[in-house]
Tab-separated table of C-alpha atoms in Angstrom:
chain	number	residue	atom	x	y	z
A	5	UNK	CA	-57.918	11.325	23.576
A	6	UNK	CA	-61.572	10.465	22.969
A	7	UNK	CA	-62.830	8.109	20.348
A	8	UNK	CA	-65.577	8.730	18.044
A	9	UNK	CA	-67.878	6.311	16.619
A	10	UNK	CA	-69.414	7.301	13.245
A	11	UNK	CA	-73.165	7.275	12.599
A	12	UNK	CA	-72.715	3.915	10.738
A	13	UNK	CA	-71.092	2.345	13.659
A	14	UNK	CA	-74.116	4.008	16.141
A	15	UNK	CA	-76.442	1.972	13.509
A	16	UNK	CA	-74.267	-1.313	13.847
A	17	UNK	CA	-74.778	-1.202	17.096
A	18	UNK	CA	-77.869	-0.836	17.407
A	19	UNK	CA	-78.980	-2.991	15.565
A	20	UNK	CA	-76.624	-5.701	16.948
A	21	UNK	CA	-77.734	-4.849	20.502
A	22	UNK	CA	-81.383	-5.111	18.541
A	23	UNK	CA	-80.798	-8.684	17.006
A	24	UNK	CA	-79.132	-10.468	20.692
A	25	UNK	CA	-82.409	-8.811	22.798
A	26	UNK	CA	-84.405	-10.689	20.207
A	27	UNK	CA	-82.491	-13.680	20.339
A	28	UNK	CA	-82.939	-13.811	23.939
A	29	UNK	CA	-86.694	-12.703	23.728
A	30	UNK	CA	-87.531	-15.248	20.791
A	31	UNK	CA	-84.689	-17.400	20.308
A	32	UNK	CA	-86.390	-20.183	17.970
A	33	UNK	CA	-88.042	-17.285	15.174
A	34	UNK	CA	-85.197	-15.587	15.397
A	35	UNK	CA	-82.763	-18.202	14.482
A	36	UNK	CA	-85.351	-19.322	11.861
A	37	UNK	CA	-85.770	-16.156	10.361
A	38	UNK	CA	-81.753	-15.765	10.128
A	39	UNK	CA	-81.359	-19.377	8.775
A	40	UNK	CA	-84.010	-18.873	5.638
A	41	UNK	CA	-82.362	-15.578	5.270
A	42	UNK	CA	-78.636	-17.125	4.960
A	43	UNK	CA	-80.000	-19.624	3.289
A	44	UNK	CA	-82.105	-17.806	0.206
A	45	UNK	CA	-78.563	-15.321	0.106
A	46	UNK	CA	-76.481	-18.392	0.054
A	47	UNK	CA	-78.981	-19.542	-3.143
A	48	UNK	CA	-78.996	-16.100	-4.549
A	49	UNK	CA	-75.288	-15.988	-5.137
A	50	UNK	CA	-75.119	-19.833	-5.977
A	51	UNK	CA	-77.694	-19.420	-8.923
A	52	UNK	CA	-75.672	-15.865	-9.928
A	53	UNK	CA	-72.607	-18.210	-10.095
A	54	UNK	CA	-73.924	-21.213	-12.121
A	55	UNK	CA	-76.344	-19.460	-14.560
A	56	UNK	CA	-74.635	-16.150	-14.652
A	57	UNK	CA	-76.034	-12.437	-13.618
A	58	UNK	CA	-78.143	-12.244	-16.685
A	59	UNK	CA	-80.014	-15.324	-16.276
A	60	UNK	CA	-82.969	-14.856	-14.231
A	61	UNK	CA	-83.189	-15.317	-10.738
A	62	UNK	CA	-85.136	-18.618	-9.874
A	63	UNK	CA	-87.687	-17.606	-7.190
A	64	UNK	CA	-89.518	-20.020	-6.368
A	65	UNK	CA	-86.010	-22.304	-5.631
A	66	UNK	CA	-84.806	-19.496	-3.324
A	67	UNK	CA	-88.294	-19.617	-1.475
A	68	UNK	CA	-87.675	-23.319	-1.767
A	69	UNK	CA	-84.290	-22.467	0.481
A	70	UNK	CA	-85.763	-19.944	2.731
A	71	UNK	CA	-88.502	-22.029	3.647
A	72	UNK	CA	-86.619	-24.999	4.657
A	73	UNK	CA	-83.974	-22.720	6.479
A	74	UNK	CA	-87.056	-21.075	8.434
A	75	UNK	CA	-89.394	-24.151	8.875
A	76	UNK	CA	-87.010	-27.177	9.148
A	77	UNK	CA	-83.322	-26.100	10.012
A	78	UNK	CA	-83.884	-23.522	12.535
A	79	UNK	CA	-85.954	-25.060	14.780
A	80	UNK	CA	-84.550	-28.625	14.505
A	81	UNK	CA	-80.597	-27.469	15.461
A	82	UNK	CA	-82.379	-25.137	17.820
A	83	UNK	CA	-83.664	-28.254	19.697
A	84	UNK	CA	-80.987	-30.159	18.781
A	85	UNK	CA	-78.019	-28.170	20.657
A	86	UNK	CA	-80.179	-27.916	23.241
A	87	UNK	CA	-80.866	-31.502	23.840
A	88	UNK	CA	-77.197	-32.557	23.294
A	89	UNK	CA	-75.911	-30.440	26.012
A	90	UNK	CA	-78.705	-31.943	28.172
A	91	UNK	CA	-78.007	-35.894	27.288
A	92	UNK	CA	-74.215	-35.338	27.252
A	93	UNK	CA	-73.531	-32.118	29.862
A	94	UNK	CA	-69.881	-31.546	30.460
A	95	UNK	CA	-67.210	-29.828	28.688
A	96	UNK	CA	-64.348	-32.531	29.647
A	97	UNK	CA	-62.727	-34.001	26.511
A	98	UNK	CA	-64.982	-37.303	26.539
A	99	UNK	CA	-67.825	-34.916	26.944
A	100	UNK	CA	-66.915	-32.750	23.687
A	101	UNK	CA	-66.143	-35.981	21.846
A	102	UNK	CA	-69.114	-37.801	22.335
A	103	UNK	CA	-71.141	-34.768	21.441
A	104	UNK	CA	-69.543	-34.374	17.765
A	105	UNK	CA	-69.695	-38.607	17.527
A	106	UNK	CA	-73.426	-38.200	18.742
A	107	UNK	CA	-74.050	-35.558	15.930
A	108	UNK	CA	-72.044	-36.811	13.279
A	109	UNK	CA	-73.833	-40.761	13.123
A	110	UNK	CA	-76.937	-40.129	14.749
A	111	UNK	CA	-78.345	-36.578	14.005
A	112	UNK	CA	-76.535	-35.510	10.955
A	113	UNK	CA	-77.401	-38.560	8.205
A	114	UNK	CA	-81.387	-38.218	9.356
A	115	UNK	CA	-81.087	-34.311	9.371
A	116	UNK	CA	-79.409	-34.058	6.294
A	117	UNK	CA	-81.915	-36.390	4.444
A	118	UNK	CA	-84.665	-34.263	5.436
A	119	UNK	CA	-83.115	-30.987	4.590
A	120	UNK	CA	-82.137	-32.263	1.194
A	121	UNK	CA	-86.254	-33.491	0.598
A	122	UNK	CA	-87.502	-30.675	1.833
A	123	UNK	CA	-86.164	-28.398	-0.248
A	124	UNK	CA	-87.463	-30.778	-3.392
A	125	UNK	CA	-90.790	-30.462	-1.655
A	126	UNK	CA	-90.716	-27.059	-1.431
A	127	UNK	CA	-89.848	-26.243	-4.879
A	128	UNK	CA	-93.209	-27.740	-5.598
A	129	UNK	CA	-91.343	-30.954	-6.650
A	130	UNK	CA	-93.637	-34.474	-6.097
A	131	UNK	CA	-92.361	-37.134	-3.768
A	132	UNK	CA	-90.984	-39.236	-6.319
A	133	UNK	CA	-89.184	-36.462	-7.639
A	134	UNK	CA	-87.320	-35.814	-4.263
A	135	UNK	CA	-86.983	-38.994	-3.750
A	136	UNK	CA	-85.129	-39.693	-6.795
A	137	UNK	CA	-83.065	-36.860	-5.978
A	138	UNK	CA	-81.854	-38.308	-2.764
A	139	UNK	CA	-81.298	-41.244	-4.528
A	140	UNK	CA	-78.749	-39.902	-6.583
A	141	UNK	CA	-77.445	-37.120	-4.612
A	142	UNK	CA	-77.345	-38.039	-0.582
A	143	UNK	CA	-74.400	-40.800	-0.211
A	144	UNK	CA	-71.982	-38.277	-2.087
A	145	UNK	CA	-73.525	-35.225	-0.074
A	146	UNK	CA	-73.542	-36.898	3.540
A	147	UNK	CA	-69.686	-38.405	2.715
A	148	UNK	CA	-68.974	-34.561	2.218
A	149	UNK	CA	-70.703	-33.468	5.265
A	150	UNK	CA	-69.498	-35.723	7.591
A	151	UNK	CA	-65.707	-34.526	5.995
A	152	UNK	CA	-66.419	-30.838	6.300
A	153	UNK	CA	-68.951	-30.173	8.843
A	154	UNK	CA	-67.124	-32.518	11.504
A	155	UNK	CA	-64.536	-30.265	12.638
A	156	UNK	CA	-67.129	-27.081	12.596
A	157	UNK	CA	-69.444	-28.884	14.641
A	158	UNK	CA	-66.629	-29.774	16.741
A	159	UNK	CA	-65.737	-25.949	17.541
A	160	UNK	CA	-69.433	-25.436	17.088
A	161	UNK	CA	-70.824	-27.549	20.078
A	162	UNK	CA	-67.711	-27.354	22.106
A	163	UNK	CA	-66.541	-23.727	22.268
A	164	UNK	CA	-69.587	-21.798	20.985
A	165	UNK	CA	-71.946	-20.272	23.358
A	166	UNK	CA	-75.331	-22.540	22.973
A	167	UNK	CA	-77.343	-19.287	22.349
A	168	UNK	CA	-74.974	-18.925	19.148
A	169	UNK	CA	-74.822	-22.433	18.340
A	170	UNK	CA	-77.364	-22.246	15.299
A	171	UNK	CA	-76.297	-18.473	13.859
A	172	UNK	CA	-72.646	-20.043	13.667
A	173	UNK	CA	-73.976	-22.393	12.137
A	174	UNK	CA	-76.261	-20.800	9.742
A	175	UNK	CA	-73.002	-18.279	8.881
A	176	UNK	CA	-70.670	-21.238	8.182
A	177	UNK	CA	-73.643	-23.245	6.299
A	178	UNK	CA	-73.584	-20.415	3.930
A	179	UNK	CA	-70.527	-22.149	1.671
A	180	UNK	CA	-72.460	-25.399	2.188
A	181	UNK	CA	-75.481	-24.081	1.099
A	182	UNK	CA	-73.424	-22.841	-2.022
A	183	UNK	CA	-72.210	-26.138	-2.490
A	184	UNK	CA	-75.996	-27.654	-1.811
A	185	UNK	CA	-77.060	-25.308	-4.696
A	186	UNK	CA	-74.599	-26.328	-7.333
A	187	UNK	CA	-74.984	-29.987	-6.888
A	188	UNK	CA	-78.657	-30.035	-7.152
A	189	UNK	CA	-78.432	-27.305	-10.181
A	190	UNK	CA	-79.749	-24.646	-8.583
């Protein structure tokens, strides 16, 4: 009995095999480029849901999105993963703990605060504007993060391949990005 792969699953393929050779090749643009795309989908479907399909979509917000997914996230938790695994190396128990503590109180409140201006900035927002915004916004957001992003960041650093460590990431940060969008009324 042979098995036959359809022409769509020949595509798949491809371009799977296409997207890990470039993740190898460039790993830093390529996680970029997936995280502003995630990102600007993750706004697309957030502005669909809180203004409804016949309002118009808000462009320059989802730029706003893509740009700070391309310029800020993917390279930072690019870095990042790779400089936890080199400060804390191990994959003992203490090891995997001290790696979600380390990211939790230390990486995620600064990273967060800058992901949350940056996409003011990028809107074309001034300073005082985004910081106003954090202002209001940041202590609620960063409670929530710390409540649902600390068991994904758990199975994140501790069982997913490094390589991966941003896509799975970027794929999970899809909801939060939702979330991100509705709170800021986007």
């Amino acid at each position: 009995m042979s098995v036959r792969f359809s022409k769509e699953d020949a595509t798949h393929k491809r371009l799977l095999a296409e997207y890990l050779r470039l993740l190898r090749t460039y790993p830093i643009i390529t996680k970029s480029l997936t995280s502003g795309a995630i990102s600007s989908i993750s706004n697309i479907v957030a502005q669909k849901l809180t203004g409804g399909w016949k309002r118009p979509i808000d462009w320059r917000n989802i730029g706003a999105f893509a740009a700070t997914g391309v310029f800020y996230t993917g390279p930072v938790m690019h870095n990042f993963y790779r400089w936890l695994e080199a400060i804390v190396p191990g994959k003992d128990k203490t090891s995997q703990i001290l790696k979600v503590i380390f990211d939790r109180l230390f990486i995620a409140p600064p990273f967060l605060l800058g992901y949350l201006y940056l996409i003011r900035r990028f809107e074309g927002k001034t300073h005082k504007v985004a910081v106003e915004f954090l202002k209001q916004a940041y202590w609620t957001v960063l409670k929530l993060n710390w409540k649902v992003w600390t068991i994904i960041q758990y199975i994140n650093i501790n069982f997913v391949p490094l390589q991966y460590r941003v896509i799975f990431a970027s794929a999970v940060a899809f909801i939060w990005t939702l979330y991100i969008a509705v709170i800021s009324g986007r």
